[in-house]
C-alpha positions as CSV (number, residue, x, y, z in Angstrom):
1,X,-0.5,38.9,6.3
2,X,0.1,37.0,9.5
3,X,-2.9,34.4,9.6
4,X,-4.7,32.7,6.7
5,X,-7.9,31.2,6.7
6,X,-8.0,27.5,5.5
7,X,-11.1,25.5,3.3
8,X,-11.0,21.8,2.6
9,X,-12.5,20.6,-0.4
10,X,-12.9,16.9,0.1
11,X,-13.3,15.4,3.3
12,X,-12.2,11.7,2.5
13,X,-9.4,9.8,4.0
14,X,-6.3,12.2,3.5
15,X,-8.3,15.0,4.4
16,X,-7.6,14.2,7.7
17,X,-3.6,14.6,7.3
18,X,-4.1,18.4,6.0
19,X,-6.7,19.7,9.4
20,X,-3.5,18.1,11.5
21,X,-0.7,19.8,9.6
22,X,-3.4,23.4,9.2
23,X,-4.2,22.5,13.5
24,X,-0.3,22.6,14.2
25,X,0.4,25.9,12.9
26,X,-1.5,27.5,15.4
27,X,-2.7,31.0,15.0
28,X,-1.0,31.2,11.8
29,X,-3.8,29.0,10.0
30,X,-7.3,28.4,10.7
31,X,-9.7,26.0,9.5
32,X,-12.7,28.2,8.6
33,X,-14.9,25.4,6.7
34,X,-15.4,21.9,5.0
35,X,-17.0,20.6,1.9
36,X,-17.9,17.5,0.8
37,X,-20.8,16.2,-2.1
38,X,-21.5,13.9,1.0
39,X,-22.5,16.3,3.6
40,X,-22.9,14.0,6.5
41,X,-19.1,13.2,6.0
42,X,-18.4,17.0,6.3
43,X,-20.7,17.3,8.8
44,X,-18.7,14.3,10.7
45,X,-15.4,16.0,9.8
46,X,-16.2,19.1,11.0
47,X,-17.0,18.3,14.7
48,X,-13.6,15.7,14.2
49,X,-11.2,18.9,13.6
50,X,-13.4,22.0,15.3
51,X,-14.2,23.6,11.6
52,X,-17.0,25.9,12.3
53,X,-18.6,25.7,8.4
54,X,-19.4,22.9,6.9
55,X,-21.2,22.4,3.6
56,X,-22.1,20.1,0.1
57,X,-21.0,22.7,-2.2
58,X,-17.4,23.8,-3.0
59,X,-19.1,27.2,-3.6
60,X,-20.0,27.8,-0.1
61,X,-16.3,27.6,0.6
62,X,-14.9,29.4,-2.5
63,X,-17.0,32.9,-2.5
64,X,-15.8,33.4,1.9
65,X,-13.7,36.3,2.1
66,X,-12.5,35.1,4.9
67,X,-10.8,31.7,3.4
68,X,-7.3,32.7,1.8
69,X,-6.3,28.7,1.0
70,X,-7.8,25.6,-0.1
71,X,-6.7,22.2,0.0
72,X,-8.2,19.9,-2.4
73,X,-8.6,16.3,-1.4
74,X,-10.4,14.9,-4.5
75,X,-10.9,11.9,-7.0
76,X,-8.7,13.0,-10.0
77,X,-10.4,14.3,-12.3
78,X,-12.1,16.7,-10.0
79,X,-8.9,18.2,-9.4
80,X,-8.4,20.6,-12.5
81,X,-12.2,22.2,-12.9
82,X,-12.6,22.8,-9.1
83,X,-8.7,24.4,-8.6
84,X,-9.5,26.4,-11.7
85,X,-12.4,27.9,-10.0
86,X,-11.0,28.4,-6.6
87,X,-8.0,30.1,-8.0
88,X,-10.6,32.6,-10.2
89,X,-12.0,33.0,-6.8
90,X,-8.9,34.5,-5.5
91,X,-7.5,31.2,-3.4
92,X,-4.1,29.5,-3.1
93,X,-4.6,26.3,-3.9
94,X,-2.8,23.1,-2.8
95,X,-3.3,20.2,-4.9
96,X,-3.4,16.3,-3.8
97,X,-1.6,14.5,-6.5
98,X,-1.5,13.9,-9.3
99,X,-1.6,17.8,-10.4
100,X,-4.4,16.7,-13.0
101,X,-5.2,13.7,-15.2
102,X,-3.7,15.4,-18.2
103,X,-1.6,17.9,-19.8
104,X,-4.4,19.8,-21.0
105,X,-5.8,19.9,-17.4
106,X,-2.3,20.7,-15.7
107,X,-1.9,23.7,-18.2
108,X,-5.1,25.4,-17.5
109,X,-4.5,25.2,-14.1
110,X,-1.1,27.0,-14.2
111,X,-2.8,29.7,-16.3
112,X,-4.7,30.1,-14.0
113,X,-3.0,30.6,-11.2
114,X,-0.6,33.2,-12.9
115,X,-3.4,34.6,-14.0
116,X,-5.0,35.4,-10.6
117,X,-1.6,35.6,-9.3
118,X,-2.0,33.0,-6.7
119,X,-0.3,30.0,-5.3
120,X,-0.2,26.5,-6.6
121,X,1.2,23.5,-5.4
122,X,0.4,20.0,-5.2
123,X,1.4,17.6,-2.9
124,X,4.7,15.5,-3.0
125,X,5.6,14.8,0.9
126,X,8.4,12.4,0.1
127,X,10.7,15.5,-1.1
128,X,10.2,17.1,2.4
129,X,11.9,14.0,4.1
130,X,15.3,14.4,5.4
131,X,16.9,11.2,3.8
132,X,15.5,12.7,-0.2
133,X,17.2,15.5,0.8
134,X,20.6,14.2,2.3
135,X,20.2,12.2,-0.9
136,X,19.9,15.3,-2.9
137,X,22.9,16.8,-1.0
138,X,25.3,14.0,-2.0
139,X,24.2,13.6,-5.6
140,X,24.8,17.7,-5.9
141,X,28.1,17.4,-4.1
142,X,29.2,14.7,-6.2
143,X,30.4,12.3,-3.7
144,X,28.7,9.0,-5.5
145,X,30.3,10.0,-8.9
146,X,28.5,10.6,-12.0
147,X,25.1,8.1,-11.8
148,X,24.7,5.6,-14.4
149,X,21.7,2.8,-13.1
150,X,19.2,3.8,-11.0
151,X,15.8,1.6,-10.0
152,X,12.7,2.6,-8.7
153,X,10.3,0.2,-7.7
154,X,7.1,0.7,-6.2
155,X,5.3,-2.8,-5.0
156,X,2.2,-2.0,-3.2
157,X,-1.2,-4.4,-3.1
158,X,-4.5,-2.9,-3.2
159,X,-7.5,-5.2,-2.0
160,X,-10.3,-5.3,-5.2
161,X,-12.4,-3.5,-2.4
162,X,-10.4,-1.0,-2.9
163,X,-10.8,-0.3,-6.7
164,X,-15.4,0.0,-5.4
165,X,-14.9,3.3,-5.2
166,X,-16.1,4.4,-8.1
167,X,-13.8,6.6,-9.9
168,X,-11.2,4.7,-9.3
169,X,-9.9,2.3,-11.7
170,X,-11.0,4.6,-14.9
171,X,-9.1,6.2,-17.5
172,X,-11.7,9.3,-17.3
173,X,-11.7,9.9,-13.4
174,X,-8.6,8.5,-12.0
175,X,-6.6,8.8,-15.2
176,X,-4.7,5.6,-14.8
177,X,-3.7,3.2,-12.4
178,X,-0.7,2.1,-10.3
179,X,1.6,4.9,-12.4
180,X,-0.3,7.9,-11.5
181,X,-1.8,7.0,-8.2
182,X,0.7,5.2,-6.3
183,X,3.8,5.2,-8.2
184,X,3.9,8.7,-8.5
185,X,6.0,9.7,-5.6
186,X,8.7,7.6,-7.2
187,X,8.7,9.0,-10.4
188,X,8.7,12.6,-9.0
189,X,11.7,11.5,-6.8
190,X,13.4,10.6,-9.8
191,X,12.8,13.5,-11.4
192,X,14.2,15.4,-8.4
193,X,17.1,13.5,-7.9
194,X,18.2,12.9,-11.2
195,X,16.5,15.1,-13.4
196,X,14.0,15.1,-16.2
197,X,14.1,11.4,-18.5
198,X,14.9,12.3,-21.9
199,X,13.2,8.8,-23.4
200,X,10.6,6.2,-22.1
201,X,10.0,2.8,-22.9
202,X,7.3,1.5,-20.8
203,X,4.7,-2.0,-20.9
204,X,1.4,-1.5,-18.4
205,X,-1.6,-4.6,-17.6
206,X,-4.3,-5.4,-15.9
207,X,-3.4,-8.8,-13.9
208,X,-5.3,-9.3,-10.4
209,X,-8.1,-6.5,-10.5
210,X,-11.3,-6.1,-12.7
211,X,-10.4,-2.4,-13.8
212,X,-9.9,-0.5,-16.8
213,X,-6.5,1.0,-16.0
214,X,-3.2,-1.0,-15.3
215,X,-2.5,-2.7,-11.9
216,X,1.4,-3.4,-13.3
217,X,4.0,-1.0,-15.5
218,X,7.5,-2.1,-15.8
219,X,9.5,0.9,-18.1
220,X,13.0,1.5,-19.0
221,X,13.7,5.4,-18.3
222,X,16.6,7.0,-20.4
223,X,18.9,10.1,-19.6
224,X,22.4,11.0,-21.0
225,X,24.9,8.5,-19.7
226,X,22.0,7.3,-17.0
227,X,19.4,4.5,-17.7
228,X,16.8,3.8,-15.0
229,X,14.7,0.6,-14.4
230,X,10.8,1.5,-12.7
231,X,8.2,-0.9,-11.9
232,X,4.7,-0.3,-10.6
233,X,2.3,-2.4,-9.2
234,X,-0.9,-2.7,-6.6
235,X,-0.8,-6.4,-7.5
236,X,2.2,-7.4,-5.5
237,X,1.1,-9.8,-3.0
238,X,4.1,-9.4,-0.8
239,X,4.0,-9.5,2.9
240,X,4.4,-5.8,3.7
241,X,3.9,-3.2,0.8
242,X,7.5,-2.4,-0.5
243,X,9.2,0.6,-2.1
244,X,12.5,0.8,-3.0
245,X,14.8,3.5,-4.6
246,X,18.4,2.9,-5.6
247,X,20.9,5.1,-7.2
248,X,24.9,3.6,-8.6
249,X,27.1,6.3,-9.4
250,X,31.0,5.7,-10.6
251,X,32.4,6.1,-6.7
252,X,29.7,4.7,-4.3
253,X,25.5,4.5,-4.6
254,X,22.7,5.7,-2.9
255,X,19.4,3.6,-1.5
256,X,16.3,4.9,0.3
257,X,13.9,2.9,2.1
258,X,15.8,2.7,4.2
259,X,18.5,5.2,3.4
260,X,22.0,4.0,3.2
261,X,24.4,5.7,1.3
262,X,27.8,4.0,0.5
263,X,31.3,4.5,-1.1
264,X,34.5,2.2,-1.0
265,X,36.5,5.1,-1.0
266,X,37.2,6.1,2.5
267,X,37.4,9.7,1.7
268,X,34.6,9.8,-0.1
269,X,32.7,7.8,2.8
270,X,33.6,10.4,5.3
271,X,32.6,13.5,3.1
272,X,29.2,11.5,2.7
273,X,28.4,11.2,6.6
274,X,29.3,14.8,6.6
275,X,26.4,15.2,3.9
276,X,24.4,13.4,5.9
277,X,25.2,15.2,9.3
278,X,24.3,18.6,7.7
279,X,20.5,18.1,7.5
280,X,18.9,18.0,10.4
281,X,16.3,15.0,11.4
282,X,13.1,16.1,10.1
283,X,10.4,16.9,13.1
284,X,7.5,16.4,11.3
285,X,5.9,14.0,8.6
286,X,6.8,14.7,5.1
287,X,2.9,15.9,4.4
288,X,2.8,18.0,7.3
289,X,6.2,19.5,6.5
290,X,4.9,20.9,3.0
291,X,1.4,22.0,3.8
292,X,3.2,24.6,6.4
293,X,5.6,25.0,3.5
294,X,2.3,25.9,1.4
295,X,1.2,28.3,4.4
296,X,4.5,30.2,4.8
297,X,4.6,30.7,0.7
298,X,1.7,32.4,1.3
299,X,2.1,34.3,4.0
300,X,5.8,35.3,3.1
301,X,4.7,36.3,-0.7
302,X,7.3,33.6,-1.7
303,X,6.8,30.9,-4.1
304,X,6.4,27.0,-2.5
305,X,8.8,24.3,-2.4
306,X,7.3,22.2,-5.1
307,X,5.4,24.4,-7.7
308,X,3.1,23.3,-10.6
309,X,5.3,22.9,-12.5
310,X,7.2,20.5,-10.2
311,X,3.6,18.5,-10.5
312,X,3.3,19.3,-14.2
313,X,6.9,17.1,-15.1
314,X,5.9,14.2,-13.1
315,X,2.6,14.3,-15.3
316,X,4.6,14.8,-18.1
317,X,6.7,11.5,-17.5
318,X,3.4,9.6,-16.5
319,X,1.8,10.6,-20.0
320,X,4.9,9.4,-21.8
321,X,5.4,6.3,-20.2
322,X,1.6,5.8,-20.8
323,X,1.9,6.4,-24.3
324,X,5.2,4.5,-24.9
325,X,2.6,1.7,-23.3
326,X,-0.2,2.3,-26.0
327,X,2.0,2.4,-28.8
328,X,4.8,-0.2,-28.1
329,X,7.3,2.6,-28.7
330,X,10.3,4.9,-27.0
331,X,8.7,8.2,-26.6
């Protein structure tokens, strides 16, 4: 296979990141059609990015012969029922996050894919950005020492506007709130970084927003030797959104956002810069890196950069940390 054919199932606002990253692959990916329940906004999008079929129905996308990949840009709980049909349908599918609002969902979907014996990924940009993955180099080299406190904090303010949409701000269709939605890139980088948590202890509320699920989280994440503070919010009234990720280990420390990496020991220092000199700047935005990550899987019969699975942990640590929440225990 040299070319694939591309669907988009969702045409809202980060629909608009996937046609870029599909447009600047050039004759290796076309964008065949469009669907959105609101078929004036497909229509719109269509004549936006040049996509020849647009259409109201996910159907009208799913049953083309011609469509080899579809990227779903959906409310939540939409993700898991339409994937699950457009992998039975014989597409790779590529999954805005979260994977799914639940285990259950997540599950399914990897069955299904294995199943059909298609791709499945779903969408964690930060990974592909060449700081997480100097990071990465230094933490497997070593040159910080063993890590024992790490924080990840994840500060953002969401206008109530924000929460009229209507799914969002539901257990049943967005399947929580500043954990799962925004916070989730942190977790996953945590995960990537440092591995799976073995224990949670987490507290969530509702403080500035009229909605069901939690605008706040603060948790206490637990590995052997490692603990981790995390704290989520879309109620931090701050003047610029602010995320922040910061690794100690025994012989120096790691922080992104911005990235600065530091040891005392001079040796150590220098072996880091080397690190740090070994990957190359990253030429394109973290979500158009992995979508033409997604493309080449599939084109190359290989399996993506981040998996389901991948997406299935991070779900896995959301669920707990919701549950340690409910319960007022470590899970």
């Amino acid at each position: 296979m040299e070319t694939v054919g591309v669907g988009i199932i969702g045409a809202g606002g980060i629909a608009a990141a996937h046609a870029k990253a599909y447009q600047m692959l050039g004759a290796k990916a076309h964008l065949i059609g469009v669907a959105d329940i609101d078929e004036d906004r497909a229509r719109a999008f269509a004549r936006r990015y040049e996509i020849p079929i647009w259409s109201s129905e996910d159907d009208d996308l799913l049953k083309r012969d011609d469509i080899q990949i579809v990227s779903l840009c959906l409310p939540h709980h939409r993700h898991a029922p339409v994937a699950i049909a457009a992998l039975q349908a014989g597409k790779h599918v590529l999954v805005e996050k979260p994977l799914a609002i639940s285990l259950e969902e997540a599950d399914a979907m990897i069955r299904a894919a294995q199943k059909a014996k298609r791709r499945l990924s779903v969408v964690f940009q930060l990974r592909f950005e060449s700081d997480v993955q100097r990071a990465r180099l230094i933490l497997e080299r070593g040159l910080i020492g063993a890590p024992f406190y790490a924080e990840a904090s994840c500060l953002w303010w969401r206008r109530p506007m924000y929460y009229e949409n209507t799914w969002r701000g539901k257990w049943a269709t967005e399947g929580g709130g500043a954990v799962i939605n925004q916070a989730i890139h942190h977790l996953d980088l945590l995960i990537y970084l440092l591995g799976m948590p073995l224990r949670v202890y987490a507290e969530i509320d509702t403080v500035a927003h009229q909605i069901e699920v939690e605008d706040w989280c603060l948790a206490t994440l637990y590995w052997d030797g490692l603990k981790a503070s995390f704290c989520a919010s879309t109620c931090a009234e701050l003047e610029t959104d602010s995320s922040r990720l910061l690794i100690l280990g025994a012989h120096g420390s790691l922080q992104m956002f911005p990235f600065r990496p530091h040891s005392r020991h001079e040796e150590r220092h220098l072996q880091i810069g080397e690190a740090c000199r070994a990957i190359p700047e990253q030429e394109t935005p973290g979500h158009t890196a992995e979508i033409h990550d997604f493309v080449h899987s599939v084109l190359e019969n290989r399996e993506p950069r981040v998996s389901a699975t991948e997406g299935r942990r991070a779900l896995e640590l959301i669920t707990a940390i919701y549950q340690s929440a409910f319960t007022h225990e470590v899970v």
